[in-house]
mmCIF file of C-alpha atoms and ligand atoms in Angstrom:
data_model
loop_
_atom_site.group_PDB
_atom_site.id
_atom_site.type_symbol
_atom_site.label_atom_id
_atom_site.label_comp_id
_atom_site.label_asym_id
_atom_site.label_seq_id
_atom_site.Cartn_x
_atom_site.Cartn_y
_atom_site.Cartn_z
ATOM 1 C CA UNK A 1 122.988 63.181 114.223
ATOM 2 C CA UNK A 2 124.571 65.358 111.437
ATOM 3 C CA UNK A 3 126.875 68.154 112.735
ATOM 4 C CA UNK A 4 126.060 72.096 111.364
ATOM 5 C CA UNK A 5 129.118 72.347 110.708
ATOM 6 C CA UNK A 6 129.175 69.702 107.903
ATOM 7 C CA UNK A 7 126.869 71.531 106.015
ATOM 8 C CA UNK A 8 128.595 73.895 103.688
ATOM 9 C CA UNK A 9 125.395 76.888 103.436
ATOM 10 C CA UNK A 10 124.890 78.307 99.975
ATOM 11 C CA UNK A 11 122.513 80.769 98.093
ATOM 12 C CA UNK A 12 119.709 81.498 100.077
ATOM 13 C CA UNK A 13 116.238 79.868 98.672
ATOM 14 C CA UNK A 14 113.371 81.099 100.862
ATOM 15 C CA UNK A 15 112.545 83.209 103.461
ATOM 16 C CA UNK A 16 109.857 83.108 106.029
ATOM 17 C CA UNK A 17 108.995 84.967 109.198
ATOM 18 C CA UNK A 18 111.419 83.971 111.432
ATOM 19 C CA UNK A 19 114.327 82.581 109.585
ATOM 20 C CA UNK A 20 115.849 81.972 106.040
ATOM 21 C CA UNK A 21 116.562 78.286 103.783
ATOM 22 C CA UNK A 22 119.917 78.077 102.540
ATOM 23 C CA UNK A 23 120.718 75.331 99.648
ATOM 24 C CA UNK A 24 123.437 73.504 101.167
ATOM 25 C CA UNK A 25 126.333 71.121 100.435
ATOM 26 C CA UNK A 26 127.093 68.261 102.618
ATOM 27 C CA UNK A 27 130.261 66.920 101.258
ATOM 28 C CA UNK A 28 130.333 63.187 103.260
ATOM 29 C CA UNK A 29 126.973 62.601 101.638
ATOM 30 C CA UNK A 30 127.598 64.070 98.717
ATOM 31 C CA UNK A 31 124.044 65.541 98.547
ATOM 32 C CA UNK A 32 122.382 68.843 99.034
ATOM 33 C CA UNK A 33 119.827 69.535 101.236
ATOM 34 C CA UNK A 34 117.948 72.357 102.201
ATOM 35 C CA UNK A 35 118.527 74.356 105.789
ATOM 36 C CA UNK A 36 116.029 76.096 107.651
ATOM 37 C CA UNK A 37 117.956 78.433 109.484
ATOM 38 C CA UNK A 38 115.886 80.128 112.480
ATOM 39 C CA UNK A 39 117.530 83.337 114.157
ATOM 40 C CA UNK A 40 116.967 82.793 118.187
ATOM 41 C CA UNK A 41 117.137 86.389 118.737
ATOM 42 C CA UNK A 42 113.473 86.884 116.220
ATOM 43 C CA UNK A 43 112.259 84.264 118.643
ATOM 44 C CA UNK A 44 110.664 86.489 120.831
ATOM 45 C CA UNK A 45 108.541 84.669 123.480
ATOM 46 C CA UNK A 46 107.944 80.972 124.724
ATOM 47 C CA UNK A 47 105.260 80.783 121.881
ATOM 48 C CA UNK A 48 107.693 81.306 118.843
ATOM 49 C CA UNK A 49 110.300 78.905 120.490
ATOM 50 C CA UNK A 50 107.018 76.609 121.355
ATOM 51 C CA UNK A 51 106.497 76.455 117.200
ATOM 52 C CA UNK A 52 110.069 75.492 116.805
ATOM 53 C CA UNK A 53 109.656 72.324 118.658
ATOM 54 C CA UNK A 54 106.494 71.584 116.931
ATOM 55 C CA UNK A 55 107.520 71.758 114.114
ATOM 56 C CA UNK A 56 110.399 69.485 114.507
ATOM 57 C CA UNK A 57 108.287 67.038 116.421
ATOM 58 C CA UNK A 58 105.688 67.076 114.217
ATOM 59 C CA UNK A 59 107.683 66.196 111.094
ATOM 60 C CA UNK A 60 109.567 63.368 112.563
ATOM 61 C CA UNK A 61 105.825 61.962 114.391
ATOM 62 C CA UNK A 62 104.319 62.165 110.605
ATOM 63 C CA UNK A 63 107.140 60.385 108.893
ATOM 64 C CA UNK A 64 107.431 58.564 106.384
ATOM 65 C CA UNK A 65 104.436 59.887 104.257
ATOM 66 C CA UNK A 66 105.282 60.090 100.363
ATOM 67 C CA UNK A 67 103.121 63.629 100.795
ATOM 68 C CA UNK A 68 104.988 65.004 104.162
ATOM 69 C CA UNK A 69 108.558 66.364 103.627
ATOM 70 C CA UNK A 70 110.751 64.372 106.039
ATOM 71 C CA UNK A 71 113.054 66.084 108.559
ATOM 72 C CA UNK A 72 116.688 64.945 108.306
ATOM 73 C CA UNK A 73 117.893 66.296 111.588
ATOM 74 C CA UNK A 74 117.980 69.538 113.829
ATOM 75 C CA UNK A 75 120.713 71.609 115.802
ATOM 76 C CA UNK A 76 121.047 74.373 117.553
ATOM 77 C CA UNK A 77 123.372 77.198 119.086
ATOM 78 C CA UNK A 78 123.118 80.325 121.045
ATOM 79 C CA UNK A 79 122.439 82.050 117.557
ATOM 80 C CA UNK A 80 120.516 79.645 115.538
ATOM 81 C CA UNK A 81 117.719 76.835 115.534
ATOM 82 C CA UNK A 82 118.566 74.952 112.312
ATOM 83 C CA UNK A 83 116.573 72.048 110.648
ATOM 84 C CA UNK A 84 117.580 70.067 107.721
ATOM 85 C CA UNK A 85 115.247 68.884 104.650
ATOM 86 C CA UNK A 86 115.229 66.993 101.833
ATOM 87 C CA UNK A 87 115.933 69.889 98.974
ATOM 88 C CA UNK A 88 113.052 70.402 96.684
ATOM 89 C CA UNK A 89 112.404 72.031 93.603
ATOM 90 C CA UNK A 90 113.116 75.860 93.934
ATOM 91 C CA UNK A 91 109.276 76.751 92.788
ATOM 92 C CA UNK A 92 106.829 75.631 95.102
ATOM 93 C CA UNK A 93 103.074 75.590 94.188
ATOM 94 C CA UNK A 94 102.490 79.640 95.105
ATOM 95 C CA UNK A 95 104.687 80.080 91.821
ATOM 96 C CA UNK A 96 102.943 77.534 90.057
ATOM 97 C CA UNK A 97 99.472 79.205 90.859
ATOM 98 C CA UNK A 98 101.307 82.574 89.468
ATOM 99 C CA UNK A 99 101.845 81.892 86.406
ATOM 100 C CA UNK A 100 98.147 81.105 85.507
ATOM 101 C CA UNK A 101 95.414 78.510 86.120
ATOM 102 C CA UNK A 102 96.529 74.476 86.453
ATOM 103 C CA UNK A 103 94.689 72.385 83.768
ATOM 104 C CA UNK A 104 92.141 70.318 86.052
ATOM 105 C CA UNK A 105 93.983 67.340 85.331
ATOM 106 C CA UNK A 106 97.025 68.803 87.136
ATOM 107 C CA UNK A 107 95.235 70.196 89.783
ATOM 108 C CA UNK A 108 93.410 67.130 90.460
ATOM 109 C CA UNK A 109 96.163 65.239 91.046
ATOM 110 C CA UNK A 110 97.869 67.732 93.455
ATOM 111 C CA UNK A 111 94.711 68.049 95.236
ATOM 112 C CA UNK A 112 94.594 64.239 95.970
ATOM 113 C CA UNK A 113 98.290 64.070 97.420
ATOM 114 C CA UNK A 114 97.251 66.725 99.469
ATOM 115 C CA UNK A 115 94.523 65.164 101.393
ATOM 116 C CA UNK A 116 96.542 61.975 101.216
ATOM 117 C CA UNK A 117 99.021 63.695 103.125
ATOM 118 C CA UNK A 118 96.354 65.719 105.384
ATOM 119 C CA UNK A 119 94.124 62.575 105.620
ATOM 120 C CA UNK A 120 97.589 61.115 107.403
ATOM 121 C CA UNK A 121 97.858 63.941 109.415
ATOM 122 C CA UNK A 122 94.503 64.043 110.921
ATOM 123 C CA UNK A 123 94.071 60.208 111.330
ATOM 124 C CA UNK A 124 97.551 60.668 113.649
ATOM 125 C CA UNK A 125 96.109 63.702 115.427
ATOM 126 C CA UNK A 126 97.877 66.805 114.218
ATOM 127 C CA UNK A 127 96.418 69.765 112.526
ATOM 128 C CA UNK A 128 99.165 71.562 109.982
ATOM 129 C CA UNK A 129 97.021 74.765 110.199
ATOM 130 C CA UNK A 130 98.933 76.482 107.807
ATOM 131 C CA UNK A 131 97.802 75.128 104.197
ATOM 132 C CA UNK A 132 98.904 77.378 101.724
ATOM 133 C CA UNK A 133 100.247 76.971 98.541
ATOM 134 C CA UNK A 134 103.693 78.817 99.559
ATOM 135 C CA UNK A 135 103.946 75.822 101.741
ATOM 136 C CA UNK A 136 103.593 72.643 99.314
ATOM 137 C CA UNK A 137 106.839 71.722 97.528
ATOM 138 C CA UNK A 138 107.903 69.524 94.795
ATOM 139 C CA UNK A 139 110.506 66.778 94.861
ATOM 140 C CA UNK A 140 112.816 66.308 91.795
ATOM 141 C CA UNK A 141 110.206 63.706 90.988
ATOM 142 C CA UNK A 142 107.320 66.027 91.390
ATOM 143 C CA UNK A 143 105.756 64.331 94.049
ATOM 144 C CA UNK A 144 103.927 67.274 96.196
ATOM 145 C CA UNK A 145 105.397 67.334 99.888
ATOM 146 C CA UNK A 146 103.136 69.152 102.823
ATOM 147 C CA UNK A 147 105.894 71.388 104.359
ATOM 148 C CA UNK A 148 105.968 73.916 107.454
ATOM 149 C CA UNK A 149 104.822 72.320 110.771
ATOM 150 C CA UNK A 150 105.477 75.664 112.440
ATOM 151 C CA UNK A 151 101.903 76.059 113.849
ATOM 152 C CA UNK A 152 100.888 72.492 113.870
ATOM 153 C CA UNK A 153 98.699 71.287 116.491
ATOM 154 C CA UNK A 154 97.968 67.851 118.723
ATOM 155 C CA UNK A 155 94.221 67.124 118.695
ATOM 156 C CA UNK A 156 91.186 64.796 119.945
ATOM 157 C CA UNK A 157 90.993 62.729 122.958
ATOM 158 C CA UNK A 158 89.259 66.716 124.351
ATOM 159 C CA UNK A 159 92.050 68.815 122.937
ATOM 160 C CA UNK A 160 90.642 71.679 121.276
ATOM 161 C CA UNK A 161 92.348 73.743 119.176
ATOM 162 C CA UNK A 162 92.573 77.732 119.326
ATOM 163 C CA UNK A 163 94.588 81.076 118.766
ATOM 164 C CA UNK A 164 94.687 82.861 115.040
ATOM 165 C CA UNK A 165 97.092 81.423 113.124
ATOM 166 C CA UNK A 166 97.464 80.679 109.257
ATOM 167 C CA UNK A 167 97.011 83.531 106.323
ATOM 168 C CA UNK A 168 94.704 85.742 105.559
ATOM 169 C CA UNK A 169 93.236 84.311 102.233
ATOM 170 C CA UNK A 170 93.282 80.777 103.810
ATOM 171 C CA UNK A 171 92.160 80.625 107.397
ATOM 172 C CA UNK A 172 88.766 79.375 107.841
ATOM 173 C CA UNK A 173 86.169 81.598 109.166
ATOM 174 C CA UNK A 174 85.576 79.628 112.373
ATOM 175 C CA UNK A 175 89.463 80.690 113.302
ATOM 176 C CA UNK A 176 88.871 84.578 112.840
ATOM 177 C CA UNK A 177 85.630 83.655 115.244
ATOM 178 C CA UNK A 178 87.883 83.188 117.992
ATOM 179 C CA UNK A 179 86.411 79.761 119.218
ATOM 180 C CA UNK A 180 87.600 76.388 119.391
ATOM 181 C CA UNK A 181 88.347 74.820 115.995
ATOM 182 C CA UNK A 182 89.472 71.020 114.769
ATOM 183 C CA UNK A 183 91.291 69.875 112.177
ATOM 184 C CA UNK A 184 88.354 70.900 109.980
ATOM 185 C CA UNK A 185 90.738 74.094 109.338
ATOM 186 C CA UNK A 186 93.000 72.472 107.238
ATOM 187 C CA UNK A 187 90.039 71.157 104.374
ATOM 188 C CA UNK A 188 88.659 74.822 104.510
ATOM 189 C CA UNK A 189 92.047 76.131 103.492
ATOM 190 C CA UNK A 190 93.307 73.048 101.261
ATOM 191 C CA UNK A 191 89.602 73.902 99.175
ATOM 192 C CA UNK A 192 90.881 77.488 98.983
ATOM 193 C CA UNK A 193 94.169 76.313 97.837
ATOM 194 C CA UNK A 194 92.642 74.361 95.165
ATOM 195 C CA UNK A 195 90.183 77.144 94.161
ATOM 196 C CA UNK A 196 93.362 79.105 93.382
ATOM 197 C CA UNK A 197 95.024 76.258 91.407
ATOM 198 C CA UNK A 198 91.679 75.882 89.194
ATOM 199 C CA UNK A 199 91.143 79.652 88.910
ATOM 200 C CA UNK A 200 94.223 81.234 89.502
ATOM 201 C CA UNK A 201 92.391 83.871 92.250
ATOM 202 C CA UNK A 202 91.395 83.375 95.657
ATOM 203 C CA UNK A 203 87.702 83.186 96.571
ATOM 204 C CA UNK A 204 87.929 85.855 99.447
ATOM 205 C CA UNK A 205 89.975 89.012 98.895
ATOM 206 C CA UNK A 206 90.151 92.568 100.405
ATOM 207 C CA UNK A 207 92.500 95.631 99.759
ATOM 208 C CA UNK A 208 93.428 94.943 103.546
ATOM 209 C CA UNK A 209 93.956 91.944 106.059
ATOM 210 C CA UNK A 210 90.507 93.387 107.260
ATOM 211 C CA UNK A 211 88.669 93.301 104.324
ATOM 212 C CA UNK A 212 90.229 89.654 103.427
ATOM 213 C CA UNK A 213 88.721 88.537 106.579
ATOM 214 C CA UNK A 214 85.364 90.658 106.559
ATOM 215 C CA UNK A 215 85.142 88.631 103.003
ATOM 216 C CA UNK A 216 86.129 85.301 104.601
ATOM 217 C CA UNK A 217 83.446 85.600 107.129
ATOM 218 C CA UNK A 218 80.612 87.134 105.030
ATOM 219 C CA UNK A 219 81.103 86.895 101.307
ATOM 220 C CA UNK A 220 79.604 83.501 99.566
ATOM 221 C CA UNK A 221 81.221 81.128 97.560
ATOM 222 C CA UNK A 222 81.230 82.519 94.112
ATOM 223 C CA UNK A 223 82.642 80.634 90.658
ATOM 224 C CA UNK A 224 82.902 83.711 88.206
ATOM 225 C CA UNK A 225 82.742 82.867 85.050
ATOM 226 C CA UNK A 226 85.738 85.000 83.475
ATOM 227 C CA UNK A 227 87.972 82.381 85.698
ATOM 228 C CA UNK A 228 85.721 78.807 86.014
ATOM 229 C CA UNK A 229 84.078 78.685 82.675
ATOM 230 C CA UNK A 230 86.334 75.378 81.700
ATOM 231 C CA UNK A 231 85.706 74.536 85.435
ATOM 232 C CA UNK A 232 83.749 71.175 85.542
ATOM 233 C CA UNK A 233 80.600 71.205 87.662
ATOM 234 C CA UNK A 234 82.342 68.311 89.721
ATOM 235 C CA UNK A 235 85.101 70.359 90.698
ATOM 236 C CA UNK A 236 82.935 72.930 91.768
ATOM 237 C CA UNK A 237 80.859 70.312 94.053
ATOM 238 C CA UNK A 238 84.136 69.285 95.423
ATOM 239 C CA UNK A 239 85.035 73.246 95.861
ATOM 240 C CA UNK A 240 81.749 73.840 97.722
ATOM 241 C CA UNK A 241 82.113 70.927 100.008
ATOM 242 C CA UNK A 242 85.750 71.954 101.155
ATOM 243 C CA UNK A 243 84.868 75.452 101.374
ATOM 244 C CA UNK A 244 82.023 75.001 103.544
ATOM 245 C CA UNK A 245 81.069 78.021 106.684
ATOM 246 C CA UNK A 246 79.876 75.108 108.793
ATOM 247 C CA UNK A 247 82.938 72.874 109.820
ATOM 248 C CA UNK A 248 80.647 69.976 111.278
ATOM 249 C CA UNK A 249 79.162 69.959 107.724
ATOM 250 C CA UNK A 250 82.657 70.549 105.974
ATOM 251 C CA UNK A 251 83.655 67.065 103.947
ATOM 252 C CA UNK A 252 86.773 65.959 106.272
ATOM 253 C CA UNK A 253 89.849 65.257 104.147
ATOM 254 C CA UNK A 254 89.129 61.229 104.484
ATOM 255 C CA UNK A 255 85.852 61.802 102.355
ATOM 256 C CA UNK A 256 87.140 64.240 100.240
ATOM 257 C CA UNK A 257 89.515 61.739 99.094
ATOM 258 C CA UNK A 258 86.602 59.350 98.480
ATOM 259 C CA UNK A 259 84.610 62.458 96.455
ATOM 260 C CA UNK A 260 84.594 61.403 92.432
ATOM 261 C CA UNK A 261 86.266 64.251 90.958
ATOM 262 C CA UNK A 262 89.527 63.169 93.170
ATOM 263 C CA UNK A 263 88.551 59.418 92.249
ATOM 264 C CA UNK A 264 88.944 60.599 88.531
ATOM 265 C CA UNK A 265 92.540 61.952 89.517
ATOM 266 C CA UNK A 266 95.594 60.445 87.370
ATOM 267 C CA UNK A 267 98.342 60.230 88.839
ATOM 268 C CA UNK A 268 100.373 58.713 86.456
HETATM 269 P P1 ADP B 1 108.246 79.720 107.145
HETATM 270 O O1 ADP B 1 107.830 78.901 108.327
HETATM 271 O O2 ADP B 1 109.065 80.877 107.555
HETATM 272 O O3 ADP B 1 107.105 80.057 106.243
HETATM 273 P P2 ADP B 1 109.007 77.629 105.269
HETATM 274 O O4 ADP B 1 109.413 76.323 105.867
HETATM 275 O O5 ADP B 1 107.622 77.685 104.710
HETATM 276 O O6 ADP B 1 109.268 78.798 106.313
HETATM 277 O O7 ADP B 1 110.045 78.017 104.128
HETATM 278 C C1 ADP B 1 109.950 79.286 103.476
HETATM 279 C C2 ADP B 1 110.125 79.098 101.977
HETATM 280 O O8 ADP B 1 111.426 78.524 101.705
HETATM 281 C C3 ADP B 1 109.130 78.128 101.335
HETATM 282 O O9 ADP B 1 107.911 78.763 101.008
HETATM 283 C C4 ADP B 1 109.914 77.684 100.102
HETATM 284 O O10 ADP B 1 109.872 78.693 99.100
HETATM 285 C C5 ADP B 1 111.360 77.604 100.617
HETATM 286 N N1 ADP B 1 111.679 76.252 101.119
HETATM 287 C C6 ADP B 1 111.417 75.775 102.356
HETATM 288 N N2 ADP B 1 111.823 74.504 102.503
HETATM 289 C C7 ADP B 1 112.378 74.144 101.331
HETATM 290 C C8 ADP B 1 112.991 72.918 100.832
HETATM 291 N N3 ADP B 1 113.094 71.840 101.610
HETATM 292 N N4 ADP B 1 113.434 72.909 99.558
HETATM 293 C C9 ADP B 1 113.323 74.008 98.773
HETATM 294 N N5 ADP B 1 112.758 75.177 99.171
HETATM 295 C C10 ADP B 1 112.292 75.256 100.433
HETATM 296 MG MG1 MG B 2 105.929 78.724 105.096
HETATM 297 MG MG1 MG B 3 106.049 78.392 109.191
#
C-alpha cells in the first residue's frame, strides 16, 4: 500500500458532501492521481462512516471494468479517510450536459458504457444508487468511468434494498415511496441521465426538493418539442423504457444494452 504521505496534494478539483479531491503528485510514480480526501469529524454517525467502507469495498469488488473507475488504495488518520483514483479529466459529464444538448451520436455512445458498466454492477450484486451525471468521469482517453460508490448497495439472494438516497432529479419514484427497491433504481436514473444528455433538461423539475419529487412521483414522461425535435423516435422508446413508474416493467440495464438505438451506438 501507498503511504499519504507520498502524495504531494495540489489544487483542489471537486467537492462533495463530506470531503474534497485534491490533484496530486506522487513523485516515485511519477504520476498524478486524484485524492478523495474525507474529513472524519463531517462523519457524523455509523451510517456516514458505513458509506466510507462501501465505497472502498465496492470499487475494489467491481474492478477491473473499462466503465468503473478503479481504486488505487485507501488510508486513514484520526483526521482524514483518504482514497486514491486514477485522475480524470477535470469536466465530468454534469459540465458536459451544461453547455448544451450531446449530438445523439455522442450520447449514444456514453449511454452504452454506462449500462456496460451498470450491467457489471448488477450481474455482481451491487446497486451504485447514485447515477448522476456529476458522478461519470472521463479518462484522458475519454472512456466514461462510473464513479462514487458512496451509497452503493449488496443485493439478491433476499437482500432488499431501502433508505432515500441519490438526488432529487434522479431518484426513482419507488425510492421517495419508502419501500423496498432493487437495482431497478439505477436504469430509472441512468434514463434520466440520458434524457438530460439528449435534451439538455431534466424530465422532472420543481422550484423545491418538494416539488422535484411531487413531479417525480406524479408528472408523466413528456418529450417537448422546443428540446427533442432532432430527438429520434428510437431514443425516445429507449427513454420511455428506462424511465418507466413500474420497476418490474422497467427494461433492466442487461436489455437495455440489447435495445437497437444502443445497438446503433459507435463507439469508435
Ligand atoms: P461525493 O461523494 O462527495 O459526491 P465524488 O467522488 O463524486 O464525491 O467527487 C466529487 C467531485 O470531484 C466529482 O463530481 C468530480 O467533479 C470530482 N472528482 C472526483 N473524482 C475525481 C477523479 N478521479 N478525477 C477527477 N475529478 C474527480
Ligand atoms: Mg459525487
Ligand atoms: Mg458520494
Amino acid at each position: 500500500a501507498l503511504m499519504k504521505q507520498q502524495y504531494e496534494a495540489l489544487e483542489e478539483i471537486g467537492r462533495g458532501k463530506f470531503g474534497t479531491v485534491f490533484r496530486c503528485f506522487h513523485p516515485s510514480s511519477n504520476q498524478f492521481y486524484a485524492l478523495k480526501v474525507i474529513d472524519n469529524g463531517l462523519l457524523s454517525d455509523a451510517t456516514d462512516r458505513h458509506c466510507l467502507e462501501v465505497e472502498a469495498k465496492a470499487m475494489t469488488f467491481l474492478s477491473p471494468h473499462p466503465n468503473i473507475l478503479e481504486i488505487i488504495d485507501t488510508f486513514q488518520d484520526a483526521q482524514t479517510s483518504t482514497i486514491v483514483l486514477p485522475l480524470c479529466q477535470p469536466r465530468t459529464l454534469f459540465e458536459h450536459i451544461a453547455d448544451g444538448p450531446l449530438p445523439e451520436s455522442h450520447a449514444a455512445s456514453l449511454a452504452k458504457q454506462l449500462l456496460e458498466a451498470l450491467t457489471h454492477c448488477h450481474e455482481l450484486g451491487v446497486a451504485h444508487r447514485d447515477i448522476k451525471p456529476e458522478n461519470l468521469l472521463f479518462d484522458e482517453a475519454d472512456n466514461l468511468k462510473l464513479s462514487d460508490f458512496g451509497f452503493a448497495e449488496w443485493f439478491g439472494e433476499g437482500r432488499t434494498m431501502s433508505g432515500l438516497v441519490g438526488s432529487p432529479y434522479y431518484v426513482a419514484p419507488e425510492v421517495l415511496m419508502g419501500k423496498d427497491y432493487d437495482e431497478k433504481v439505477d436504469v430509472w436514473s441512468s434514463g434520466v441521465t440520458l434524457y438530460a444528455m439528449l435534451s439538455g433538461i431534466p424530465p422532472f423539475y420543481g422550484d423545491s426538493t418538494e416539488e422535484i419529487f411531487e413531479a417525480v412521483l406524479r408528472s408523466n414522461l413528456r418529450f417537448p418539442t422546443t428540446n427533442f425535435r432532432s430527438v429520434s423516435s428510437s431514443a425516445k422508446d429507449l427513454l420511455r423504457k428506462m424511465i418507466c413508474r413500474d420497476p418490474s416493467r422497467r427494461i433492466s440495464a442487461h436489455q437495455a444494452l440489447n435495445h437497437p438505438w444502443i445497438l446503433s451506438a459507435d463507439l469508435s
